[in-house]
XYZ file of N, CA and C in Angstrom:
684
model
N -9.502 -25.257 2.927
C -10.570 -25.432 3.983
C -10.158 -26.475 5.114
N -10.194 -25.921 6.383
C -9.757 -26.866 7.437
C -10.821 -27.591 7.987
N -10.880 -28.933 7.764
C -11.878 -29.683 8.134
C -11.814 -30.177 9.544
N -10.862 -29.817 10.310
C -10.660 -30.253 11.708
C -11.552 -29.293 12.700
N -11.835 -28.144 12.199
C -12.230 -27.047 12.974
C -13.758 -27.323 13.437
N -13.922 -27.399 14.780
C -15.307 -27.504 15.369
C -15.829 -26.143 15.898
N -14.845 -25.333 16.482
C -15.315 -24.128 17.115
C -14.606 -22.941 16.707
N -15.429 -21.923 16.363
C -14.918 -20.638 15.948
C -15.071 -19.513 16.886
N -13.987 -18.790 17.178
C -14.024 -17.658 18.166
C -13.844 -16.342 17.482
N -14.817 -15.516 17.622
C -14.783 -14.162 16.971
C -14.576 -13.106 17.964
N -13.738 -12.081 17.698
C -13.775 -10.834 18.372
C -15.058 -10.049 18.005
N -15.444 -9.150 18.781
C -16.714 -8.464 18.534
C -16.498 -7.042 17.887
N -15.862 -6.166 18.547
C -15.696 -4.946 18.110
C -14.703 -4.906 16.850
N -14.980 -4.030 15.816
C -14.111 -3.906 14.692
C -13.949 -5.170 13.807
N -14.773 -6.248 14.038
C -14.777 -7.564 13.570
C -16.135 -7.960 12.992
N -17.157 -7.918 13.908
C -18.565 -8.185 13.654
C -19.310 -6.749 13.758
N -19.057 -6.163 14.860
C -19.890 -4.880 15.340
C -18.986 -3.783 14.818
N -19.520 -2.968 13.921
C -18.837 -1.728 13.420
C -18.791 -0.627 14.346
N -17.533 -0.742 15.148
C -17.343 0.126 16.236
C -17.207 1.562 15.689
N -16.431 1.766 14.695
C -16.132 3.128 14.264
C -17.482 3.827 13.800
N -18.236 3.241 13.049
C -19.495 3.766 12.611
C -20.467 4.135 13.824
N -20.628 3.194 14.754
C -21.584 3.196 15.852
C -20.966 4.344 16.732
N -19.742 4.377 16.934
C -19.095 5.283 17.719
C -19.279 6.804 17.284
N -19.096 6.885 16.014
C -19.221 8.255 15.356
C -20.620 8.744 15.476
N -21.720 7.770 15.471
C -23.136 8.389 15.608
C -23.293 8.667 17.094
N -22.677 8.063 18.059
C -22.952 8.356 19.462
C -22.328 9.768 19.763
N -21.135 10.024 19.275
C -20.526 11.327 19.414
C -21.296 12.389 18.714
N -21.759 12.114 17.502
C -22.594 13.078 16.783
C -23.813 13.513 17.602
N -24.305 12.559 18.305
C -25.620 12.951 19.117
C -25.090 13.811 20.307
N -24.066 13.486 20.915
C -23.649 14.226 22.085
C -23.224 15.633 21.693
N -22.609 15.742 20.629
C -22.009 17.142 20.103
C -23.291 17.947 19.634
N -24.172 17.368 19.007
C -25.365 18.140 18.454
C -26.272 18.551 19.621
N -26.276 17.708 20.806
C -27.242 18.079 21.778
C -26.614 19.124 22.690
N -25.157 18.979 23.047
C -24.523 19.771 24.052
C -23.340 20.524 23.719
N -22.678 20.186 22.498
C -21.422 20.930 22.177
C -21.536 21.201 20.651
N -22.344 22.148 20.366
C -22.705 22.477 18.916
C -21.378 23.017 18.164
N -20.438 23.507 18.915
C -19.084 24.115 18.327
C -18.137 22.936 18.019
N -18.430 21.744 18.330
C -17.520 20.781 18.154
C -18.052 19.963 16.758
N -17.201 19.949 15.699
C -17.597 19.190 14.564
C -17.288 17.710 14.614
N -18.305 16.921 14.619
C -18.108 15.607 14.747
C -16.836 14.838 13.995
N -16.970 15.212 12.688
C -15.869 14.767 11.795
C -14.533 15.207 12.230
N -14.336 16.439 12.601
C -13.034 16.789 12.932
C -12.518 16.011 14.321
N -13.509 15.835 15.211
C -13.223 15.114 16.394
C -12.748 13.587 16.232
N -13.617 13.048 15.320
C -13.478 11.531 15.006
C -12.037 11.383 14.339
N -11.745 12.234 13.560
C -10.297 12.160 12.942
C -9.161 11.966 13.950
N -9.372 12.813 15.085
C -8.371 12.762 15.982
C -8.540 11.574 16.937
N -9.790 11.312 17.247
C -10.184 10.312 18.141
C -9.732 8.855 17.783
N -10.049 8.443 16.489
C -9.886 7.069 16.023
C -8.505 6.602 16.461
N -7.206 7.270 16.147
C -5.984 6.772 16.432
C -5.792 6.782 17.957
N -6.197 7.849 18.562
C -6.008 8.063 20.032
C -6.691 6.891 20.764
N -7.897 6.631 20.397
C -8.616 5.491 21.059
C -7.893 4.181 20.876
N -7.317 4.003 19.655
C -6.778 2.713 19.392
C -5.471 2.554 20.204
N -4.715 3.651 20.380
C -3.457 3.676 21.220
C -3.931 3.395 22.649
N -5.040 3.964 23.185
C -5.325 3.808 24.536
C -5.837 2.429 24.765
N -6.430 1.784 23.796
C -6.877 0.504 23.943
C -5.576 -0.467 23.911
N -4.770 -0.133 23.230
C -3.469 -1.011 23.131
C -2.856 -0.936 24.553
N -2.809 0.147 25.189
C -2.105 0.502 26.540
C -2.973 -0.292 27.418
N -4.313 -0.282 27.328
C -5.240 -1.012 28.330
C -5.140 -2.470 28.167
N -5.104 -3.014 26.865
C -4.912 -4.377 26.694
C -3.574 -4.943 27.275
N -2.642 -4.192 27.324
C -1.264 -4.540 27.966
C -1.125 -4.018 29.382
N -2.200 -3.785 30.086
C -2.239 -3.365 31.452
C -1.513 -2.230 31.776
N -1.286 -1.294 30.755
C -0.431 -0.081 31.164
C -1.346 1.119 31.652
N -2.699 0.937 31.377
C -3.619 2.026 31.898
C -4.883 1.213 32.451
N -5.565 1.986 33.254
C -6.848 1.278 33.956
C -8.111 1.606 33.003
N -9.097 0.992 33.302
C -10.474 1.209 32.621
C -10.795 2.676 32.757
N -10.652 3.309 33.855
C -11.095 4.633 34.074
C -10.136 5.629 33.369
N -8.906 5.286 33.321
C -7.845 6.185 32.550
C -8.238 5.927 30.994
N -8.416 4.843 30.459
C -8.968 4.669 29.216
C -9.997 5.567 28.715
N -11.040 5.572 29.641
C -12.363 6.303 29.364
C -12.099 7.819 29.290
N -11.205 8.326 30.153
C -10.817 9.706 30.361
C -9.909 10.134 29.248
N -8.729 9.404 29.254
C -7.601 9.810 28.335
C -7.973 9.942 26.851
N -8.807 8.953 26.388
C -9.098 8.921 24.893
C -9.867 10.305 24.446
N -10.809 10.734 25.461
C -11.433 12.083 25.332
C -10.558 13.221 25.598
N -9.919 13.228 26.581
C -8.911 14.249 26.956
C -7.971 14.534 25.894
N -7.337 13.473 25.408
C -6.232 13.654 24.304
C -6.824 14.003 23.097
N -8.059 13.711 22.739
C -8.753 14.120 21.440
C -9.061 15.496 21.508
N -9.674 15.957 22.665
C -9.912 17.438 22.698
C -8.709 18.365 22.656
N -7.587 17.806 23.370
C -6.411 18.439 23.298
C -5.877 18.608 21.921
N -5.948 17.498 21.283
C -5.495 17.649 19.664
C -6.275 18.546 18.948
N -7.435 18.845 19.278
C -8.309 19.815 18.754
C -8.125 21.188 19.104
N -7.309 21.436 20.208
C -7.102 22.645 20.870
C -8.454 23.199 21.529
N -9.191 22.218 21.930
C -10.600 22.580 22.465
C -10.488 22.506 24.091
N -10.820 23.665 24.671
C -10.634 23.658 26.077
C -11.965 23.024 26.820
N -11.893 22.007 27.601
C -13.043 21.411 28.346
C -12.654 20.901 29.639
N -13.679 21.025 30.499
C -13.342 20.563 31.935
C -13.354 19.056 32.127
N -12.772 18.699 33.194
C -12.697 17.329 33.441
C -14.205 16.692 33.805
N -14.928 17.625 34.476
C -16.263 17.474 34.792
C -17.116 17.057 33.420
N -16.948 17.908 32.538
C -17.524 17.604 31.042
C -17.091 16.435 30.305
N -15.839 16.138 30.567
C -15.175 14.975 29.940
C -15.786 13.739 30.486
N -15.925 13.687 31.817
C -16.611 12.542 32.482
C -18.065 12.464 32.172
N -18.682 13.534 31.879
C -20.076 13.592 31.500
C -20.209 12.914 30.027
N -19.249 13.437 29.164
C -19.366 12.876 27.803
C -19.071 11.393 27.810
N -18.088 11.015 28.562
C -17.567 9.429 28.782
C -19.064 8.607 29.099
N -19.666 9.240 30.117
C -20.947 8.454 30.460
C -22.131 8.459 29.394
N -22.273 9.649 28.783
C -23.168 9.813 27.632
C -22.807 8.733 26.514
N -21.569 8.796 26.192
C -20.998 7.953 25.142
C -21.317 6.435 25.263
N -21.056 5.989 26.532
C -21.305 4.670 26.895
C -22.826 4.286 26.751
N -23.545 5.152 27.209
C -24.950 5.105 27.205
C -25.484 5.051 25.769
N -25.079 5.961 24.946
C -25.575 6.052 23.508
C -24.889 5.043 22.508
N -23.823 4.565 22.904
C -23.021 3.730 21.855
C -23.972 2.545 21.460
N -24.627 1.847 22.137
C -25.344 0.704 21.694
C -26.791 1.130 21.232
N -27.061 2.294 21.091
C -28.334 2.698 20.423
C -28.259 2.379 18.935
N -27.056 2.536 18.370
C -26.946 2.131 16.995
C -26.010 0.928 16.887
N -26.498 -0.099 16.067
C -25.765 -1.347 16.066
C -25.583 -1.769 14.598
N -24.770 -0.964 13.877
C -24.410 -1.487 12.500
C -23.434 -2.512 12.700
N -23.537 -3.536 11.831
C -22.493 -4.572 11.729
C -21.846 -4.462 10.443
N -20.659 -5.124 10.338
C -19.849 -5.089 9.219
C -20.675 -5.801 8.011
N -20.508 -5.414 6.795
C -21.232 -5.915 5.762
C -20.818 -7.593 5.601
N -21.891 -8.188 5.414
C -21.702 -9.649 5.512
C -21.582 -10.387 6.788
N -21.745 -9.689 7.919
C -21.730 -10.428 9.244
C -22.846 -11.325 9.370
N -24.075 -10.945 9.220
C -25.231 -11.896 9.427
C -25.197 -13.087 8.339
N -24.786 -12.652 7.201
C -24.747 -13.687 6.209
C -23.772 -14.813 6.533
N -22.660 -14.291 6.871
C -21.506 -15.411 7.320
C -21.803 -16.133 8.559
N -22.462 -15.663 9.565
C -22.949 -16.293 10.678
C -23.984 -17.266 10.328
N -24.900 -16.937 9.461
C -25.982 -17.774 9.077
C -25.298 -19.071 8.376
N -24.254 -18.735 7.543
C -23.563 -19.805 6.965
C -22.759 -20.696 7.881
N -22.135 -20.158 8.876
C -21.189 -20.912 9.833
C -22.004 -21.645 10.929
N -23.245 -21.085 11.315
C -23.805 -21.461 12.454
C -24.251 -22.989 12.468
N -24.776 -23.510 11.139
C -25.121 -25.020 11.167
C -23.907 -25.919 11.174
N -22.751 -25.375 10.832
C -21.448 -26.245 10.705
C -20.571 -26.122 12.015
N -20.477 -25.194 12.691
C -19.729 -25.014 13.737
C -20.317 -24.465 15.094
N -19.566 -24.649 16.132
C -20.107 -23.897 17.432
C -19.357 -22.671 17.407
N -20.088 -21.477 17.650
C -19.652 -20.167 17.511
C -19.467 -19.437 18.812
N -18.513 -18.793 18.979
C -18.146 -18.071 20.463
C -17.532 -16.701 20.152
N -17.632 -15.893 21.180
C -17.003 -14.520 21.225
C -16.079 -14.529 22.322
N -14.783 -13.745 21.892
C -13.802 -13.512 22.948
C -13.562 -11.907 22.873
N -13.837 -11.155 23.828
C -13.884 -9.791 23.666
C -12.929 -9.048 24.946
N -12.431 -8.002 24.636
C -11.717 -7.260 25.681
C -12.756 -6.034 26.283
N -13.744 -5.983 25.546
C -14.620 -4.882 25.898
C -15.307 -4.942 27.281
N -15.923 -3.888 27.770
C -16.465 -4.051 29.166
C -17.873 -4.832 29.047
N -17.979 -5.680 30.174
C -18.952 -6.772 29.940
C -20.384 -6.266 29.726
N -20.786 -5.175 30.569
C -22.169 -4.738 30.470
C -22.407 -4.062 29.029
N -21.375 -3.352 28.551
C -21.566 -2.760 27.157
C -21.620 -3.834 26.081
N -20.737 -4.808 26.100
C -20.701 -5.821 25.100
C -22.007 -6.527 25.033
N -22.566 -6.975 26.263
C -23.845 -7.598 26.433
C -24.873 -6.855 25.722
N -24.968 -5.511 25.898
C -25.926 -4.700 25.182
C -25.749 -4.617 23.738
N -24.512 -4.642 23.168
C -24.278 -4.678 21.747
C -24.773 -5.937 21.105
N -24.311 -6.993 21.902
C -24.830 -8.335 21.309
C -26.235 -8.421 21.276
N -27.018 -8.089 22.354
C -28.497 -8.177 22.439
C -29.179 -7.154 21.462
N -28.677 -6.077 21.346
C -29.313 -5.118 20.474
C -29.098 -5.209 19.110
N -28.036 -5.885 18.712
C -27.727 -6.310 17.246
C -28.178 -7.572 16.937
N -28.930 -8.236 17.727
C -29.675 -9.513 17.667
C -28.540 -10.514 17.310
N -27.319 -10.518 17.919
C -26.311 -11.501 17.729
C -26.357 -12.642 18.647
N -27.129 -12.588 19.755
C -26.922 -13.576 20.870
C -27.228 -14.968 20.502
N -28.181 -15.110 19.617
C -28.603 -16.507 19.163
C -27.530 -17.279 18.399
N -26.607 -16.503 17.948
C -25.451 -17.269 17.092
C -24.385 -17.950 17.979
N -24.258 -17.513 19.167
C -23.123 -17.852 20.008
C -23.324 -18.671 21.110
N -22.463 -19.930 21.196
C -22.665 -20.738 22.447
C -22.091 -20.101 23.668
N -21.043 -19.450 23.516
C -20.380 -18.789 24.732
C -19.819 -17.430 24.280
N -19.860 -16.677 25.449
C -19.182 -15.280 25.363
C -18.272 -15.078 26.477
N -16.937 -14.891 26.055
C -15.941 -14.725 27.220
C -15.652 -13.209 26.925
N -15.587 -12.442 28.078
C -15.017 -11.057 28.212
C -13.883 -11.162 29.158
N -13.081 -10.061 29.112
C -11.868 -9.910 29.778
C -12.088 -9.791 31.277
N -13.393 -9.114 31.701
C -13.702 -9.079 32.988
C -13.988 -10.452 33.715
N -14.568 -11.299 33.008
C -14.906 -12.671 33.437
C -13.509 -13.510 33.501
N -12.607 -13.356 32.527
C -11.423 -13.989 32.542
C -10.348 -13.592 33.408
N -10.420 -12.219 33.755
C -9.525 -11.587 34.730
C -8.203 -11.054 34.120
N -8.181 -11.335 32.711
C -7.016 -10.818 31.883
C -7.730 -10.566 30.547
N -6.789 -9.699 29.791
C -7.227 -9.378 28.332
C -6.584 -9.950 27.343
N -6.905 -10.144 26.026
C -6.274 -10.456 24.918
C -5.096 -9.535 24.687
N -3.830 -9.834 24.453
C -3.368 -11.139 24.077
C -2.892 -12.168 25.073
N -3.192 -11.850 26.313
C -2.765 -12.828 27.337
C -3.425 -14.245 27.079
N -2.597 -15.293 26.973
C -3.034 -16.623 26.772
C -4.144 -17.110 27.604
N -4.181 -16.647 28.895
C -5.134 -17.161 29.865
C -6.480 -16.862 29.489
N -6.864 -15.717 28.839
C -8.163 -15.579 28.281
C -8.537 -16.493 27.241
N -7.718 -17.026 26.391
C -7.927 -18.006 25.410
C -8.150 -19.423 26.073
N -7.501 -19.675 26.973
C -7.642 -20.873 27.862
C -8.998 -20.779 28.466
N -9.277 -19.716 29.030
C -10.647 -19.576 29.729
C -11.641 -19.741 28.743
N -11.666 -19.118 27.565
C -12.691 -19.286 26.519
C -12.829 -20.677 26.077
N -11.646 -21.263 25.884
C -11.676 -22.791 25.376
C -12.282 -23.661 26.483
N -12.019 -23.521 27.769
C -12.658 -24.183 28.713
C -14.153 -23.973 28.811
N -14.502 -22.773 28.758
C -16.027 -22.395 28.787
C -16.709 -23.042 27.586
N -16.010 -23.143 26.471
C -16.752 -23.639 25.180
C -16.635 -25.155 25.239
N -15.735 -25.802 26.056
C -15.394 -27.266 26.111
C -14.942 -27.520 24.626
N -13.857 -26.720 24.168
C -13.216 -26.982 22.829
C -11.832 -27.164 23.188
N -11.316 -27.762 22.033
C -9.778 -28.064 22.090
C -9.052 -27.066 21.046
N -7.810 -26.708 21.513
C -6.966 -25.702 20.736
C -6.830 -26.257 19.361
N -6.619 -27.512 19.077
C -6.482 -28.087 17.567
C -7.641 -27.975 16.808
N -8.812 -27.868 17.337
C -10.001 -27.845 16.702
C -10.782 -26.374 16.761
N -9.883 -25.400 16.987
C -10.483 -24.071 17.122
C -9.840 -23.139 16.285
N -10.435 -22.015 15.895
C -9.857 -20.857 15.252
C -10.418 -19.514 15.703
N -9.531 -18.661 15.821
C -9.847 -17.232 16.202
C -9.904 -16.264 14.995
N -10.958 -15.329 15.035
C -11.101 -14.415 13.903
C -11.114 -12.887 14.504
N -10.334 -12.060 14.042
C -10.321 -10.799 14.798
C -9.476 -9.870 13.846
N -9.752 -8.479 14.286
C -9.023 -7.480 13.552
C -7.711 -6.943 14.111
N -7.423 -7.514 15.234
C -6.297 -6.894 15.888
C -5.114 -7.857 15.881
N -3.993 -7.313 15.242
C -2.937 -8.466 15.001
C -2.318 -8.893 16.298
N -2.203 -7.851 17.242
C -1.523 -8.242 18.483
C -2.481 -8.991 19.285
N -3.532 -8.482 19.713
C -4.605 -9.050 20.507
C -5.280 -10.418 20.076
N -5.740 -10.359 18.807
C -6.550 -11.484 18.402
C -5.581 -12.423 17.691
N -4.775 -12.033 16.749
C -4.086 -13.129 15.821
C -2.825 -13.493 16.705
N -1.924 -12.747 17.016
C -0.705 -13.286 17.758
C -1.181 -13.832 19.032
N -2.082 -13.101 19.777
C -2.658 -13.724 20.930
C -3.119 -15.110 20.961
N -3.866 -15.479 19.867
C -4.473 -16.821 19.652
C -3.347 -17.806 19.197
N -2.453 -17.344 18.309
C -1.330 -18.149 17.948
C -0.466 -18.562 18.938
N -0.144 -17.419 19.794
C 0.709 -17.820 21.055
C 0.122 -18.752 22.099
N -1.301 -18.803 21.944
C -2.050 -19.745 22.971
C -2.280 -21.160 22.140
N -1.629 -21.355 21.015
C -1.723 -22.467 20.417
C -3.152 -22.714 19.544
N -3.782 -21.524 19.192
C -4.949 -21.574 18.360
C -4.699 -21.036 17.029
N -5.398 -21.615 15.961
C -5.183 -20.932 14.698
C -6.001 -19.653 14.642
N -5.629 -18.839 13.668
C -6.094 -17.524 13.626
C -6.435 -17.070 12.180
N -7.343 -16.146 12.017
C -7.600 -15.386 10.757
C -7.626 -13.881 11.034
N -6.872 -13.073 10.334
C -6.841 -11.703 10.509
C -7.981 -11.115 9.614
N -8.821 -10.360 10.281
C -9.874 -9.652 9.522
C -9.121 -8.130 9.200
N -8.844 -8.083 7.928
C -7.995 -6.958 7.631
C -8.923 -6.049 6.579
N -10.022 -5.494 7.133
C -10.815 -4.750 6.316
C -10.252 -3.397 5.871
N -9.230 -2.918 6.644
C -8.609 -1.690 6.297
C -7.498 -1.946 5.271
N -7.031 -3.215 4.995
C -6.138 -3.572 4.011
C -4.722 -3.058 4.512
N -4.496 -3.045 5.748
C -3.102 -2.599 6.256
C -1.934 -3.750 5.772
N -0.849 -3.406 5.797
C 0.256 -4.169 5.432
C 0.408 -5.294 6.687
N 0.307 -6.574 6.374
C 0.428 -7.555 7.346
C 1.311 -8.550 7.016
N 1.917 -9.297 7.878
C 2.914 -10.453 7.514
C 2.154 -11.504 6.631
N 2.772 -11.922 5.529
C 1.976 -12.552 4.533
C 1.728 -14.074 5.055
N 2.389 -14.517 6.097
C 2.181 -15.941 6.499
C 0.831 -15.987 7.277
N 0.249 -14.930 7.682
C -1.088 -15.043 8.403
C -2.053 -15.245 7.397
N -3.269 -16.040 7.760
C -4.423 -16.129 7.089
C -5.064 -14.849 7.260
N -5.551 -14.280 6.168
C -6.300 -12.962 6.363
C -7.334 -12.876 5.336
N -8.392 -12.098 5.737
C -9.514 -11.750 4.844
C -9.738 -10.320 4.831
N -10.312 -9.648 3.725
C -10.754 -8.373 3.798
C -12.058 -8.050 3.914
N -12.908 -9.048 3.716
C -14.389 -9.023 3.750
C -14.783 -10.230 4.609
N -15.796 -10.235 5.409
C -16.290 -11.346 6.296
C -16.784 -12.539 5.389
N -17.189 -12.358 4.336
C -17.672 -13.464 3.338
C -16.504 -14.360 2.891
N -15.413 -13.702 2.992
C -14.125 -14.528 2.561
C -13.784 -15.647 3.451
N -14.499 -15.702 4.623
C -14.216 -16.714 5.599
C -14.793 -18.049 4.946
N -15.531 -18.090 3.924
C -15.997 -19.191 3.211
C -14.847 -19.968 2.536
N -13.818 -19.288 2.321
C -12.571 -19.760 1.706
C -11.929 -20.747 2.676
N -12.086 -20.415 3.904
C -11.299 -21.139 4.988
C -12.278 -22.161 5.840
N -13.470 -21.896 5.802
C -14.389 -22.491 6.740
C -15.626 -23.044 6.048
């Protein structure tokens, strides 16, 4: 247990907020209402890895926000050999963003671990997600009361893993690097990003992927009690 820690920074999507589950429910609603010939499960199977790759490119400034929203859908429909117009893709992209925050499933143990940490530490969020969407997720999932500050990439002007966003978050939180720790699911954006910025990190490895053994890691959020 690290007794020097005063401030804990969480990623939001895939760490506290169950993006995959909530995302699938948003697509299921869209397809049932307007594209009944698309099976949600078949689409999601293609979408998840494509979305991850698009986000990786977006995080590293290889594609724009608009390209991210279009490409992840276009490439997923292409992978299904499903013919769809650009107009319909843009319509789905808008509906998806609108419906995404209607469901707000959190990872198992999220509220319990936040309740455990809140009296002991100052809690914060650093997210690459779009500001207005992330705000809705946090509010609709009743997470707002747990966090002293919320840093998103639009505010900071850069995205994780760029060290500038971590410096921005530290400044906003009035926290020091040596007394802070970052928790997130993305080895590149969250873990290496934080470590390269001089901040300790814990990898939330709920999918139990192979990861370097020298990283602190957990498979369930309640395992944070071992470290904090």
